[in-house]
XYZ file of N, CA and C in Angstrom:
876
model
N 134.587 -65.525 74.582
C 135.085 -66.910 74.939
C 136.605 -66.891 75.157
N 137.323 -65.784 75.420
C 138.594 -65.666 75.677
C 138.979 -66.809 76.833
N 140.092 -67.548 76.393
C 140.514 -68.395 77.680
C 139.756 -69.678 77.594
N 138.781 -69.849 76.725
C 137.984 -71.107 76.931
C 138.551 -72.215 76.160
N 139.207 -71.963 74.871
C 139.923 -73.244 74.364
C 141.351 -73.283 74.709
N 141.480 -73.867 75.913
C 142.821 -74.099 76.482
C 143.454 -75.422 75.706
N 144.585 -75.714 76.289
C 145.085 -77.048 75.941
C 144.095 -78.308 76.727
N 144.470 -79.360 76.363
C 143.555 -80.447 77.043
C 143.435 -80.492 78.357
N 142.364 -80.305 79.040
C 142.139 -80.169 80.446
C 142.645 -81.398 81.162
N 143.293 -81.109 82.391
C 143.754 -82.240 82.983
C 143.050 -82.681 84.315
N 142.142 -81.866 84.690
C 141.484 -82.205 85.940
C 140.008 -82.225 85.695
N 139.055 -82.867 86.340
C 137.666 -83.086 86.276
C 137.062 -81.615 86.448
N 137.585 -80.751 87.339
C 136.965 -79.437 87.457
C 137.102 -78.620 86.257
N 138.153 -78.623 85.498
C 138.222 -77.976 84.212
C 137.481 -78.579 83.244
N 137.213 -79.775 83.010
C 136.133 -80.244 82.106
C 134.807 -79.942 82.326
N 134.392 -80.018 83.551
C 133.088 -79.668 83.969
C 132.857 -78.022 83.866
N 133.918 -77.366 84.000
C 133.589 -75.754 83.896
C 133.601 -75.467 82.361
N 134.315 -76.137 81.576
C 134.321 -75.971 80.173
C 133.194 -76.320 79.540
N 132.571 -77.548 79.861
C 131.236 -77.831 79.612
C 130.281 -77.022 79.886
N 130.136 -76.446 81.187
C 129.182 -75.604 81.432
C 129.152 -74.387 80.760
N 130.456 -73.700 80.491
C 130.478 -72.566 79.920
C 130.163 -72.519 78.387
N 130.393 -73.713 77.658
C 129.864 -73.936 76.298
C 128.551 -74.045 76.264
N 127.958 -74.875 77.026
C 126.593 -74.815 77.001
C 125.788 -73.621 77.343
N 126.307 -72.854 78.138
C 125.680 -71.522 78.629
C 125.944 -70.521 77.399
N 126.950 -70.719 76.600
C 127.165 -69.932 75.534
C 126.403 -70.148 74.435
N 126.102 -71.418 73.983
C 125.290 -71.953 73.051
C 123.777 -71.503 73.255
N 123.458 -71.834 74.523
C 122.015 -71.522 74.992
C 121.659 -69.919 74.830
N 122.605 -69.236 75.441
C 122.331 -67.680 75.650
C 122.577 -66.950 74.106
N 123.326 -67.424 73.376
C 123.454 -66.909 71.901
C 122.133 -67.225 71.135
N 121.432 -68.236 71.308
C 120.272 -68.312 70.511
C 119.049 -67.514 71.090
N 119.181 -66.735 72.061
C 118.164 -65.938 72.518
C 118.100 -64.559 72.030
N 119.243 -64.382 71.112
C 119.358 -62.882 70.643
C 118.666 -62.804 69.340
N 118.498 -61.762 68.691
C 117.865 -61.459 67.490
C 119.075 -61.508 66.261
N 120.279 -61.928 66.875
C 121.328 -62.060 65.833
C 121.805 -63.454 65.481
N 120.802 -64.442 65.442
C 121.289 -65.717 65.389
C 121.813 -66.180 64.276
N 121.680 -65.496 63.089
C 122.465 -66.130 61.928
C 123.748 -65.479 62.086
N 124.161 -64.679 62.635
C 125.511 -64.028 62.807
C 126.221 -64.923 63.799
N 125.599 -65.361 64.591
C 126.051 -66.288 65.627
C 126.170 -67.775 65.200
N 125.653 -68.179 64.124
C 125.840 -69.433 63.566
C 126.933 -70.101 63.683
N 127.997 -69.759 63.009
C 129.267 -70.355 62.834
C 129.961 -70.402 64.394
N 129.954 -69.592 65.225
C 130.419 -69.830 66.571
C 129.714 -70.819 67.377
N 128.402 -70.785 67.080
C 127.389 -71.877 67.832
C 127.954 -73.368 67.242
N 128.092 -73.328 65.959
C 128.343 -74.831 65.361
C 129.910 -75.143 66.012
N 130.694 -74.286 66.155
C 132.018 -74.623 66.698
C 131.956 -75.011 67.950
N 131.056 -74.279 68.875
C 130.906 -74.720 70.254
C 130.258 -75.955 70.276
N 129.321 -76.390 69.287
C 128.447 -77.420 69.340
C 129.705 -78.792 69.295
N 130.515 -78.564 68.316
C 131.640 -79.516 68.260
C 132.476 -79.759 69.429
N 132.890 -78.808 69.948
C 133.665 -78.631 71.247
C 132.961 -79.344 72.453
N 131.673 -79.177 72.518
C 130.849 -79.886 73.562
C 130.591 -81.384 73.392
N 130.609 -81.889 71.934
C 130.639 -83.216 71.747
C 132.019 -83.784 72.103
N 133.046 -83.070 71.876
C 134.516 -83.644 72.138
C 134.690 -83.769 73.648
N 134.280 -82.684 74.364
C 134.287 -82.702 75.884
C 133.503 -83.690 76.533
N 132.339 -84.316 75.764
C 131.495 -85.217 76.581
C 132.134 -86.681 76.344
N 133.131 -86.800 75.437
C 133.823 -88.034 75.166
C 134.959 -88.021 75.857
N 135.452 -87.045 76.461
C 136.810 -86.967 77.189
C 136.751 -87.637 78.621
N 137.696 -88.382 79.105
C 137.933 -89.068 80.035
C 138.882 -88.268 80.846
N 138.864 -88.440 82.119
C 139.697 -87.935 83.191
C 139.822 -88.942 84.189
N 141.157 -89.633 84.396
C 141.262 -90.684 85.318
C 140.178 -91.615 85.123
N 139.707 -92.170 83.895
C 138.866 -93.144 83.392
C 137.401 -92.599 83.805
N 137.240 -91.476 84.159
C 135.729 -91.013 84.539
C 135.444 -90.044 83.232
N 133.867 -90.336 82.897
C 133.360 -89.440 82.005
C 132.687 -88.168 82.837
N 133.604 -87.162 82.940
C 133.230 -86.093 83.692
C 131.879 -85.398 83.347
N 131.825 -85.132 81.923
C 130.689 -84.445 81.403
C 129.406 -85.275 81.720
N 129.515 -86.724 81.783
C 128.434 -87.463 82.102
C 127.949 -87.236 83.605
N 128.768 -87.059 84.386
C 128.360 -86.673 85.808
C 127.770 -85.341 85.970
N 128.468 -84.354 85.095
C 127.835 -83.078 85.203
C 126.386 -83.152 84.547
N 126.048 -83.906 83.565
C 124.808 -83.984 82.989
C 123.821 -84.631 83.843
N 124.249 -85.544 84.663
C 123.350 -86.385 85.535
C 122.867 -85.435 86.632
N 123.533 -84.414 86.979
C 123.366 -83.431 87.920
C 122.660 -82.129 87.412
N 122.482 -81.948 86.120
C 121.869 -80.887 85.426
C 120.924 -81.366 84.432
N 120.276 -82.377 84.712
C 119.318 -82.787 83.686
C 118.353 -81.913 83.038
N 117.918 -80.916 83.850
C 117.080 -79.775 83.358
C 117.461 -79.090 82.011
N 118.962 -79.398 81.709
C 119.296 -78.760 80.468
C 118.454 -79.172 79.367
N 118.090 -80.483 79.439
C 117.310 -81.177 78.205
C 115.947 -80.550 78.030
N 115.385 -79.858 79.124
C 114.258 -79.266 79.160
C 114.238 -77.829 78.254
N 115.585 -77.425 77.929
C 115.799 -76.386 77.118
C 116.122 -76.806 75.658
N 116.973 -78.057 75.600
C 117.346 -78.431 74.342
C 116.298 -79.049 73.337
N 115.582 -79.859 74.086
C 114.556 -80.564 73.187
C 113.443 -79.811 72.590
N 112.980 -78.827 73.396
C 111.982 -77.987 72.656
C 112.658 -76.973 71.747
N 113.801 -76.943 71.574
C 114.528 -76.171 70.607
C 114.008 -76.651 69.270
N 113.452 -77.807 69.006
C 112.834 -78.158 67.678
C 111.586 -77.229 67.217
N 111.015 -76.417 68.387
C 109.872 -75.580 67.935
C 110.388 -74.336 67.249
N 111.657 -74.257 67.312
C 112.205 -72.796 66.557
C 113.147 -73.320 65.402
N 112.892 -72.950 64.241
C 113.587 -72.985 63.158
C 115.073 -72.736 63.218
N 115.188 -71.552 63.729
C 116.618 -70.941 63.861
C 117.498 -71.776 64.671
N 117.157 -72.503 65.614
C 117.985 -73.125 66.517
C 117.742 -74.626 66.488
N 117.045 -75.141 65.763
C 116.580 -76.520 65.758
C 117.885 -77.471 65.551
N 118.635 -77.188 64.379
C 119.695 -78.095 64.262
C 120.747 -77.965 65.385
N 120.894 -76.827 65.793
C 121.945 -76.778 66.886
C 121.655 -77.673 68.000
N 120.440 -77.297 68.591
C 119.856 -77.889 69.606
C 119.743 -79.361 69.534
N 119.510 -79.745 68.372
C 119.293 -81.134 67.933
C 120.753 -82.021 68.122
N 121.529 -81.384 67.457
C 122.864 -82.093 67.403
C 123.592 -82.043 68.744
N 123.286 -81.131 69.733
C 123.806 -81.193 71.093
C 123.008 -82.223 71.842
N 121.629 -82.121 71.491
C 120.723 -83.255 72.234
C 121.265 -84.741 71.988
N 121.637 -85.092 70.791
C 122.076 -86.313 70.359
C 123.500 -86.676 71.263
N 124.186 -85.727 71.244
C 125.380 -85.994 71.974
C 125.193 -86.268 73.502
N 124.255 -85.504 73.926
C 123.853 -85.634 75.455
C 123.270 -87.099 75.679
N 122.509 -87.434 74.778
C 121.690 -88.785 74.786
C 122.820 -90.022 74.803
N 123.989 -89.652 74.282
C 124.911 -90.712 74.447
C 125.122 -91.178 76.022
N 124.667 -90.482 76.920
C 124.747 -90.814 78.351
C 123.398 -91.368 78.745
N 123.421 -92.428 79.308
C 122.231 -93.129 79.609
C 121.265 -92.523 80.708
N 121.739 -91.715 81.549
C 120.925 -91.094 82.504
C 120.038 -90.000 81.665
N 120.737 -89.317 80.707
C 120.076 -88.223 79.919
C 118.945 -88.943 79.040
N 119.384 -89.973 78.589
C 118.356 -90.833 77.663
C 117.032 -91.184 78.379
N 117.413 -91.621 79.720
C 116.311 -92.169 80.413
C 115.407 -90.884 80.887
N 115.958 -89.924 81.071
C 115.329 -88.633 81.621
C 114.303 -88.252 80.415
N 114.744 -88.232 79.157
C 113.915 -87.701 78.031
C 112.760 -88.760 77.879
N 113.281 -90.048 77.930
C 112.239 -90.971 77.522
C 111.047 -91.073 78.643
N 111.242 -90.641 79.861
C 110.303 -90.565 80.826
C 109.702 -89.183 81.108
N 110.093 -88.301 80.210
C 109.522 -87.018 80.348
C 108.260 -86.783 79.259
N 107.776 -85.455 79.353
C 106.665 -85.095 78.481
C 107.487 -84.908 77.094
N 108.770 -84.874 77.082
C 109.349 -84.504 75.799
C 109.228 -85.718 74.694
N 109.041 -86.993 75.210
C 108.728 -88.046 74.362
C 107.434 -88.065 73.520
N 106.423 -87.518 74.242
C 105.323 -87.435 73.553
C 105.264 -86.372 72.587
N 105.996 -85.387 72.969
C 106.162 -84.195 72.019
C 106.857 -84.422 70.875
N 107.765 -85.625 70.916
C 108.581 -85.923 69.726
C 107.706 -86.255 68.424
N 106.363 -86.675 68.941
C 105.658 -87.106 67.755
C 105.016 -85.922 66.990
N 105.038 -84.856 67.687
C 104.617 -83.551 67.027
C 105.787 -82.969 66.234
N 107.081 -83.064 66.993
C 108.249 -82.549 66.216
C 108.265 -83.403 64.764
N 107.947 -84.712 64.867
C 108.307 -85.372 63.795
C 107.362 -85.001 62.494
N 106.307 -84.148 62.826
C 105.473 -83.616 61.874
C 105.778 -82.480 61.019
N 106.993 -81.896 61.481
C 107.495 -80.659 60.952
C 107.564 -80.716 59.508
N 106.843 -79.516 58.912
C 106.784 -79.524 57.437
C 108.230 -79.399 56.560
N 109.214 -78.825 57.571
C 110.537 -78.599 57.203
C 111.210 -80.035 57.057
N 111.510 -80.359 55.859
C 112.244 -81.544 55.589
C 113.536 -81.813 56.631
N 114.344 -80.824 56.592
C 115.687 -80.905 57.254
C 115.518 -81.081 58.711
N 114.502 -80.423 59.238
C 114.056 -80.330 60.658
C 113.731 -81.657 60.934
N 112.665 -82.334 60.362
C 112.034 -83.268 60.452
C 112.984 -84.526 60.561
N 113.928 -84.406 59.560
C 115.123 -85.470 59.348
C 115.883 -85.442 60.698
N 116.216 -84.224 61.025
C 116.915 -84.128 62.471
C 116.167 -84.786 63.700
N 114.880 -84.381 63.549
C 114.075 -84.988 64.611
C 114.093 -86.524 64.677
N 114.063 -87.136 63.575
C 113.999 -88.412 63.461
C 115.328 -89.210 63.979
N 116.548 -88.299 63.684
C 117.926 -88.988 63.952
C 117.810 -88.870 65.577
N 117.363 -87.875 66.253
C 117.315 -87.985 67.451
C 116.267 -89.052 68.288
N 115.110 -89.003 67.601
C 114.183 -90.090 67.865
C 114.882 -91.471 67.941
N 115.507 -91.861 66.741
C 116.140 -92.962 66.632
C 117.092 -93.403 67.767
N 117.936 -92.455 68.045
C 119.052 -92.436 69.137
C 118.389 -92.797 70.324
N 117.200 -92.011 70.616
C 116.506 -92.341 71.993
C 116.221 -93.784 72.124
N 115.654 -94.403 70.888
C 115.055 -95.675 70.899
C 115.902 -96.760 70.551
N 117.154 -96.555 70.293
C 118.082 -97.652 70.150
C 119.529 -97.646 70.787
N 119.919 -96.682 71.294
C 121.282 -96.599 71.901
C 121.365 -97.389 73.114
N 120.633 -97.020 74.117
C 120.535 -97.618 75.435
C 119.528 -98.850 75.720
N 120.016 -99.969 75.307
C 118.970 -100.993 75.054
C 118.279 -101.378 76.283
N 118.882 -101.493 77.418
C 117.989 -101.852 78.707
C 116.990 -100.783 79.056
N 117.567 -99.445 78.645
C 116.568 -98.401 79.259
C 115.393 -98.381 78.103
N 115.737 -98.524 76.899
C 114.628 -98.519 75.964
C 113.587 -99.773 76.033
N 114.138 -100.870 76.527
C 113.163 -101.909 76.617
C 112.267 -101.719 77.978
N 112.778 -101.095 79.070
C 111.921 -100.640 80.094
C 110.845 -99.719 79.607
N 111.409 -98.577 78.842
C 110.417 -97.722 78.472
C 109.261 -98.209 77.672
N 109.509 -99.085 76.471
C 108.558 -99.636 75.725
C 107.706 -100.611 76.538
N 108.150 -101.253 77.376
C 107.154 -102.021 78.255
C 106.276 -101.279 79.081
N 106.814 -100.176 79.577
C 106.026 -99.434 80.518
C 105.070 -98.487 79.907
N 105.294 -98.254 78.703
C 104.478 -97.285 77.882
C 104.056 -97.856 76.613
N 103.855 -99.137 76.556
C 103.449 -99.819 75.379
C 102.209 -99.170 74.678
N 101.200 -99.052 75.560
C 99.945 -98.632 74.854
C 99.897 -97.333 73.955
N 100.278 -96.302 74.926
C 100.296 -95.001 74.248
C 101.360 -94.777 73.279
N 102.507 -95.423 73.365
C 103.609 -95.217 72.570
C 103.301 -96.013 71.184
N 102.749 -97.189 70.969
C 102.511 -97.809 69.761
C 101.224 -97.259 69.153
N 100.357 -96.770 70.070
C 99.239 -96.117 69.319
C 99.555 -94.810 68.618
N 100.383 -93.917 69.075
C 101.139 -92.846 68.384
C 101.811 -93.321 67.221
N 102.653 -94.356 67.365
C 103.504 -94.734 66.401
C 102.797 -95.259 65.244
N 101.877 -96.067 65.473
C 101.072 -96.533 64.358
C 100.307 -95.646 63.556
N 99.548 -94.781 64.267
C 98.746 -93.798 63.716
C 99.432 -92.671 63.079
N 100.364 -92.084 63.744
C 101.014 -90.778 63.241
C 102.272 -90.928 62.474
N 102.744 -92.245 62.556
C 104.144 -92.456 61.905
C 103.878 -93.531 60.698
N 103.568 -94.866 61.076
C 103.329 -95.688 60.016
C 102.196 -95.544 59.105
N 101.353 -94.786 59.379
C 100.120 -94.638 58.618
C 100.164 -93.024 58.074
N 101.354 -92.560 58.228
C 101.414 -91.083 57.802
C 101.350 -90.876 56.499
N 100.873 -89.782 55.993
C 100.726 -89.530 54.516
C 102.073 -89.192 53.749
N 103.019 -88.859 54.699
C 104.402 -88.599 54.244
C 105.050 -89.871 53.972
N 105.646 -89.981 52.777
C 106.338 -91.177 52.300
C 107.700 -91.198 53.349
N 108.387 -90.186 53.601
C 109.649 -89.947 54.353
C 109.241 -90.670 55.811
N 108.273 -90.247 56.379
C 107.798 -90.487 57.556
C 107.611 -91.965 57.776
N 106.777 -92.542 56.777
C 106.551 -94.007 56.850
C 107.942 -94.829 56.622
N 108.774 -94.285 55.625
C 110.024 -94.955 55.480
C 110.959 -95.217 56.833
N 111.059 -93.891 57.388
C 111.780 -94.089 58.526
C 111.112 -94.832 59.654
N 109.893 -94.664 59.739
C 109.181 -95.312 61.033
C 109.035 -96.910 60.848
N 108.940 -97.433 59.628
C 108.914 -98.797 59.479
C 110.339 -99.522 59.779
N 111.367 -98.719 59.292
C 112.757 -99.141 59.369
C 113.061 -99.157 60.830
N 112.850 -98.141 61.679
C 113.182 -98.055 63.059
C 112.270 -99.095 63.837
N 110.807 -99.435 63.382
C 110.177 -100.334 64.177
C 110.782 -101.743 63.892
N 111.473 -102.012 62.767
C 112.141 -103.422 62.535
C 113.338 -103.344 63.576
N 114.030 -102.410 63.491
C 115.101 -102.292 64.396
C 114.953 -102.580 65.799
N 113.775 -101.993 66.295
C 113.410 -102.163 67.680
C 112.888 -103.586 67.949
N 112.015 -104.120 67.170
C 111.360 -105.297 67.359
C 112.498 -106.554 67.285
N 113.490 -106.199 66.275
C 114.436 -107.348 66.149
C 115.560 -107.253 67.059
N 115.517 -106.441 68.057
C 116.515 -106.381 68.986
C 116.085 -107.305 70.166
N 117.171 -108.124 70.555
C 116.718 -109.085 71.543
C 116.315 -108.547 72.851
N 116.690 -107.446 73.176
C 116.639 -106.617 74.309
C 115.045 -106.404 74.328
N 114.313 -106.199 73.375
C 112.909 -105.857 73.217
C 112.049 -107.148 72.681
N 112.640 -108.297 73.099
C 111.809 -109.492 72.855
C 110.420 -109.681 73.341
N 110.213 -109.008 74.740
C 108.980 -109.162 75.177
C 107.925 -108.216 74.380
N 108.611 -107.227 74.123
C 107.692 -106.053 73.240
C 107.341 -106.602 71.963
N 108.485 -107.308 71.248
C 108.063 -107.675 69.977
C 107.015 -108.906 70.084
N 107.006 -109.758 70.952
C 106.004 -110.752 71.135
C 104.506 -110.131 71.358
N 104.558 -109.051 72.174
C 103.216 -108.320 72.268
C 102.649 -107.658 70.925
N 103.692 -107.154 70.342
C 103.198 -106.323 68.987
C 102.848 -107.398 67.946
N 103.475 -108.459 67.777
C 103.030 -109.412 66.800
C 101.865 -110.238 67.110
N 101.336 -110.049 68.032
C 100.096 -110.772 68.553
C 98.904 -109.881 68.135
N 99.166 -108.675 67.807
C 98.022 -107.814 67.571
C 97.382 -107.832 65.944
N 96.350 -108.145 65.891
C 95.763 -108.053 64.297
C 95.683 -106.673 63.783
N 95.445 -105.740 64.649
C 95.508 -104.355 64.098
C 96.903 -104.015 63.605
N 97.966 -104.350 64.313
C 99.475 -104.109 63.954
C 99.642 -104.747 62.623
N 99.154 -106.130 62.376
C 99.384 -106.841 61.172
C 98.730 -106.201 59.950
N 97.370 -105.692 60.223
C 96.817 -104.930 59.198
C 97.740 -103.882 58.539
N 98.191 -103.075 59.488
C 99.066 -101.971 59.175
C 100.184 -102.464 58.163
N 100.898 -103.564 58.484
C 101.825 -104.173 57.975
C 101.603 -104.491 56.503
N 100.401 -105.334 56.497
C 99.853 -105.767 55.081
C 99.690 -104.590 54.291
N 99.159 -103.450 54.690
C 99.080 -102.319 53.928
C 100.091 -101.840 53.508
N 101.139 -101.725 54.292
C 102.537 -101.153 54.026
C 103.107 -102.010 53.026
N 102.934 -103.332 52.848
C 103.505 -104.146 52.000
C 102.959 -103.836 50.492
N 102.010 -103.103 50.195
C 101.253 -102.642 49.138
C 101.931 -101.327 48.815
N 102.673 -100.695 49.614
C 103.322 -99.230 49.321
C 104.055 -99.161 47.927
N 103.905 -98.233 47.259
C 104.764 -98.258 45.956
C 106.328 -98.059 45.992
N 106.696 -97.774 47.325
C 108.061 -97.677 47.355
C 108.813 -98.928 47.785
N 109.785 -99.386 46.921
C 110.479 -100.642 47.223
C 111.291 -100.754 48.745
N 111.722 -99.557 49.069
C 112.400 -99.540 50.290
C 111.414 -99.862 51.662
N 110.269 -99.303 51.356
C 109.262 -99.400 52.406
C 108.721 -101.011 52.459
N 108.611 -101.384 51.105
C 108.136 -102.970 51.061
C 109.177 -103.710 51.848
N 110.441 -103.571 51.422
C 111.455 -104.319 52.019
C 111.431 -104.446 53.474
N 111.546 -103.215 54.122
C 111.469 -102.919 55.577
C 110.315 -103.434 56.344
N 109.170 -103.371 55.577
C 107.871 -103.841 56.068
C 108.050 -105.423 56.181
N 108.580 -106.068 55.089
C 108.770 -107.486 54.878
C 109.280 -107.915 56.150
N 110.497 -107.338 56.851
C 111.295 -107.775 57.935
C 110.363 -107.621 59.243
N 109.403 -106.759 59.180
C 108.515 -106.898 60.304
C 107.423 -107.968 60.236
N 106.953 -107.997 59.066
C 105.760 -108.888 58.762
C 106.083 -110.417 58.797
N 107.322 -110.579 58.691
C 107.795 -112.013 58.946
C 107.760 -112.432 60.463
N 107.811 -111.497 61.175
C 107.727 -111.672 62.572
C 106.310 -112.249 62.968
N 105.230 -111.714 62.322
C 103.972 -112.115 62.651
C 103.691 -113.417 62.237
N 104.215 -113.889 60.763
C 104.204 -115.215 60.288
C 104.907 -116.196 61.083
N 105.996 -115.852 61.621
C 106.772 -116.944 62.130
C 106.436 -117.179 63.694
N 105.629 -116.299 64.215
C 105.246 -116.452 65.574
C 104.530 -117.810 65.691
N 105.028 -118.712 66.653
C 104.383 -119.964 66.757
C 103.225 -119.906 67.544
N 102.916 -118.891 68.253
C 101.752 -118.639 68.995
C 100.768 -117.576 68.576
N 100.417 -117.806 67.258
C 99.466 -116.684 66.585
C 98.185 -116.927 67.166
N 97.417 -115.728 67.281
C 96.129 -115.768 68.058
C 95.361 -116.196 66.916
N 94.016 -116.735 67.177
C 93.243 -117.208 66.130
C 92.905 -116.364 64.946
N 92.629 -114.921 65.295
C 92.192 -113.890 64.537
C 93.400 -113.683 63.497
N 94.572 -113.689 63.757
C 95.643 -113.630 62.779
C 95.884 -114.676 61.857
N 95.509 -115.915 62.407
C 95.660 -117.141 61.467
C 94.495 -116.956 60.607
N 93.447 -116.684 61.008
C 92.171 -116.468 60.208
C 92.538 -115.387 59.014
N 93.154 -114.289 59.304
C 93.259 -113.452 58.325
C 94.328 -113.859 57.190
N 95.442 -114.676 57.769
C 96.364 -115.208 56.897
C 95.932 -116.256 55.963
N 95.074 -116.943 56.559
C 94.279 -118.070 55.799
C 93.368 -117.701 54.579
N 92.654 -116.608 54.924
C 91.614 -116.194 54.179
C 92.486 -115.469 52.954
N 93.628 -114.678 53.294
C 94.450 -114.025 52.227
C 95.499 -114.861 51.649
N 95.298 -116.244 51.925
C 96.652 -116.959 51.569
C 96.944 -116.984 49.985
N 95.976 -116.995 49.160
C 96.253 -116.971 47.723
C 96.919 -115.762 47.370
N 96.319 -114.437 47.804
C 96.992 -113.206 47.430
C 98.541 -113.105 48.150
N 98.529 -113.693 49.377
C 99.837 -113.483 49.854
C 100.952 -114.313 49.375
N 100.565 -115.516 48.961
C 101.523 -116.432 48.054
C 101.912 -116.009 46.756
N 100.865 -115.134 46.198
C 101.293 -114.649 44.847
C 102.292 -113.425 45.027
N 101.848 -112.688 45.979
C 102.536 -111.537 46.399
C 104.146 -111.775 46.508
N 104.390 -112.770 47.513
C 105.742 -113.066 48.087
C 106.470 -113.889 47.003
N 105.636 -114.668 46.086
C 106.242 -115.258 44.971
C 106.979 -114.387 43.975
N 106.408 -113.205 43.795
C 106.857 -112.302 43.015
C 107.638 -111.120 43.651
N 107.799 -111.311 44.885
C 108.561 -110.250 45.558
C 110.006 -110.541 45.631
N 110.777 -109.616 44.979
C 112.174 -109.806 44.899
C 112.958 -108.458 45.074
N 114.135 -108.409 45.531
C 115.049 -107.337 45.718
C 116.146 -107.265 44.583
N 116.693 -106.180 44.169
C 117.463 -106.069 43.125
C 118.984 -106.771 43.463
N 119.418 -106.639 44.704
C 120.673 -107.337 45.029
C 120.364 -108.754 45.528
N 121.311 -109.772 45.119
C 121.288 -110.953 45.643
C 121.465 -111.054 47.177
N 120.412 -111.748 47.949
C 120.573 -111.782 49.462
C 120.111 -113.107 49.719
N 120.970 -114.118 50.223
C 120.533 -115.520 50.731
C 119.807 -115.330 52.027
N 119.976 -114.491 52.796
C 119.063 -114.429 54.028
C 117.701 -114.062 53.874
N 117.524 -113.119 52.772
C 116.277 -112.621 52.309
C 115.362 -113.810 51.614
N 116.175 -114.414 50.826
C 115.631 -115.646 50.019
C 115.048 -116.690 50.982
N 116.000 -116.731 52.087
C 115.636 -117.981 52.962
C 114.388 -117.506 53.959
N 114.326 -116.257 54.338
C 113.291 -115.657 54.982
C 111.853 -115.842 54.163
N 112.122 -115.350 52.960
C 110.938 -115.372 51.992
C 110.149 -116.854 52.129
N 111.127 -117.798 51.599
C 110.714 -119.272 51.496
C 109.979 -119.740 52.650
N 110.642 -119.336 53.946
C 110.178 -119.616 55.223
C 108.485 -119.154 55.400
N 108.515 -117.929 55.007
C 106.924 -117.210 55.076
C 106.206 -117.960 54.115
N 106.559 -118.267 52.898
C 105.665 -118.942 51.987
C 105.186 -120.116 52.576
N 106.256 -120.929 52.945
C 105.990 -122.352 53.439
C 105.003 -122.102 54.758
N 105.088 -121.334 55.723
C 104.281 -121.176 56.895
C 102.974 -120.659 56.440
N 102.776 -119.859 55.573
C 101.394 -119.415 54.951
C 100.830 -120.599 54.382
N 101.425 -121.364 53.549
C 100.924 -122.501 52.666
C 100.435 -123.425 53.614
N 101.022 -123.744 54.694
C 100.547 -124.827 55.508
C 99.630 -124.478 56.632
N 99.351 -123.084 56.835
C 98.471 -122.948 57.845
C 97.108 -123.485 57.680
N 96.676 -124.043 58.972
C 95.257 -124.462 59.092
C 94.088 -123.567 59.382
N 93.027 -123.725 58.975
C 91.931 -122.531 59.235
C 91.537 -122.687 60.634
N 91.159 -121.456 61.238
C 90.496 -121.640 62.494
C 88.959 -121.496 62.360
N 88.398 -121.420 63.606
C 86.834 -121.155 63.590
C 86.452 -119.684 63.518
N 87.483 -118.919 63.352
C 87.137 -117.429 63.356
C 86.538 -116.957 62.017
N 85.641 -116.157 61.948
C 85.056 -115.708 60.852
C 86.103 -115.190 59.720
N 85.983 -115.420 58.541
C 86.752 -114.921 57.494
C 86.766 -113.461 57.438
N 87.951 -112.804 57.275
C 87.968 -111.361 57.235
C 89.348 -111.086 56.215
N 88.731 -110.498 55.062
C 89.678 -110.351 53.967
C 90.294 -108.948 54.109
N 91.657 -108.985 54.091
C 92.578 -107.776 54.166
C 93.384 -107.739 52.696
N 92.990 -106.719 51.905
C 93.789 -106.616 50.657
C 95.176 -106.652 50.791
N 95.832 -107.405 49.936
C 97.487 -107.221 50.029
C 97.969 -107.310 48.728
């Protein structure tokens, strides 16, 4: 790597050349059997790549332009989660690359997005947490791109999200999933997706079950999603029926539901939910009891 760490580059050509050499260095070193010996240099290279990606030359993000012309790099980085030895290095570089909208769009529209649900099941806690960080970055950073993705891929995405994440046996997976769901649905850019999500009875059933989770953090994050179902002024008849049928249980639950720190917004939201449920009128739908 002689000559690589020069003074701050002054031209776009130098920035692109350094970016290219560093990426090639990191990728090539992970294919040898001496991965552990190369760990420190690869970590250093990762930090330099991150700095280069933020560097502007004449107000231009040169690294972004380079990545736009070499998006296939992500076809190497994202599958790195399948190898324990390189998962963290590739994961951190991937998140730096996702800072650029064109890269995020490429991943969201690729097969890598579906594979992410497999990577999130990794039994290694540290790797699963790193995947979660990348997953969250993809679904929150570039709002317009995320809104387009969720609208176009709503069915398969939320089917996977509900079954494999929200209903996972892993407490950590459920906790991250419900928190991220709230972040997505409460974002104004995703308002159309939010409306669609909160009109689904199956989705509300999942939330009602998560309200019963033994973990307080999961309960609180679920509360922020569940309130969207209750606040919806165009509730489908089947959702009204469920809420009315479970009215007494829900009112008891929320009446006793408190958090440790004083929070005026939480109390206001809780009062509104209680009022809304208490005043709901029955529909012609058959009663269907969902324990809460």
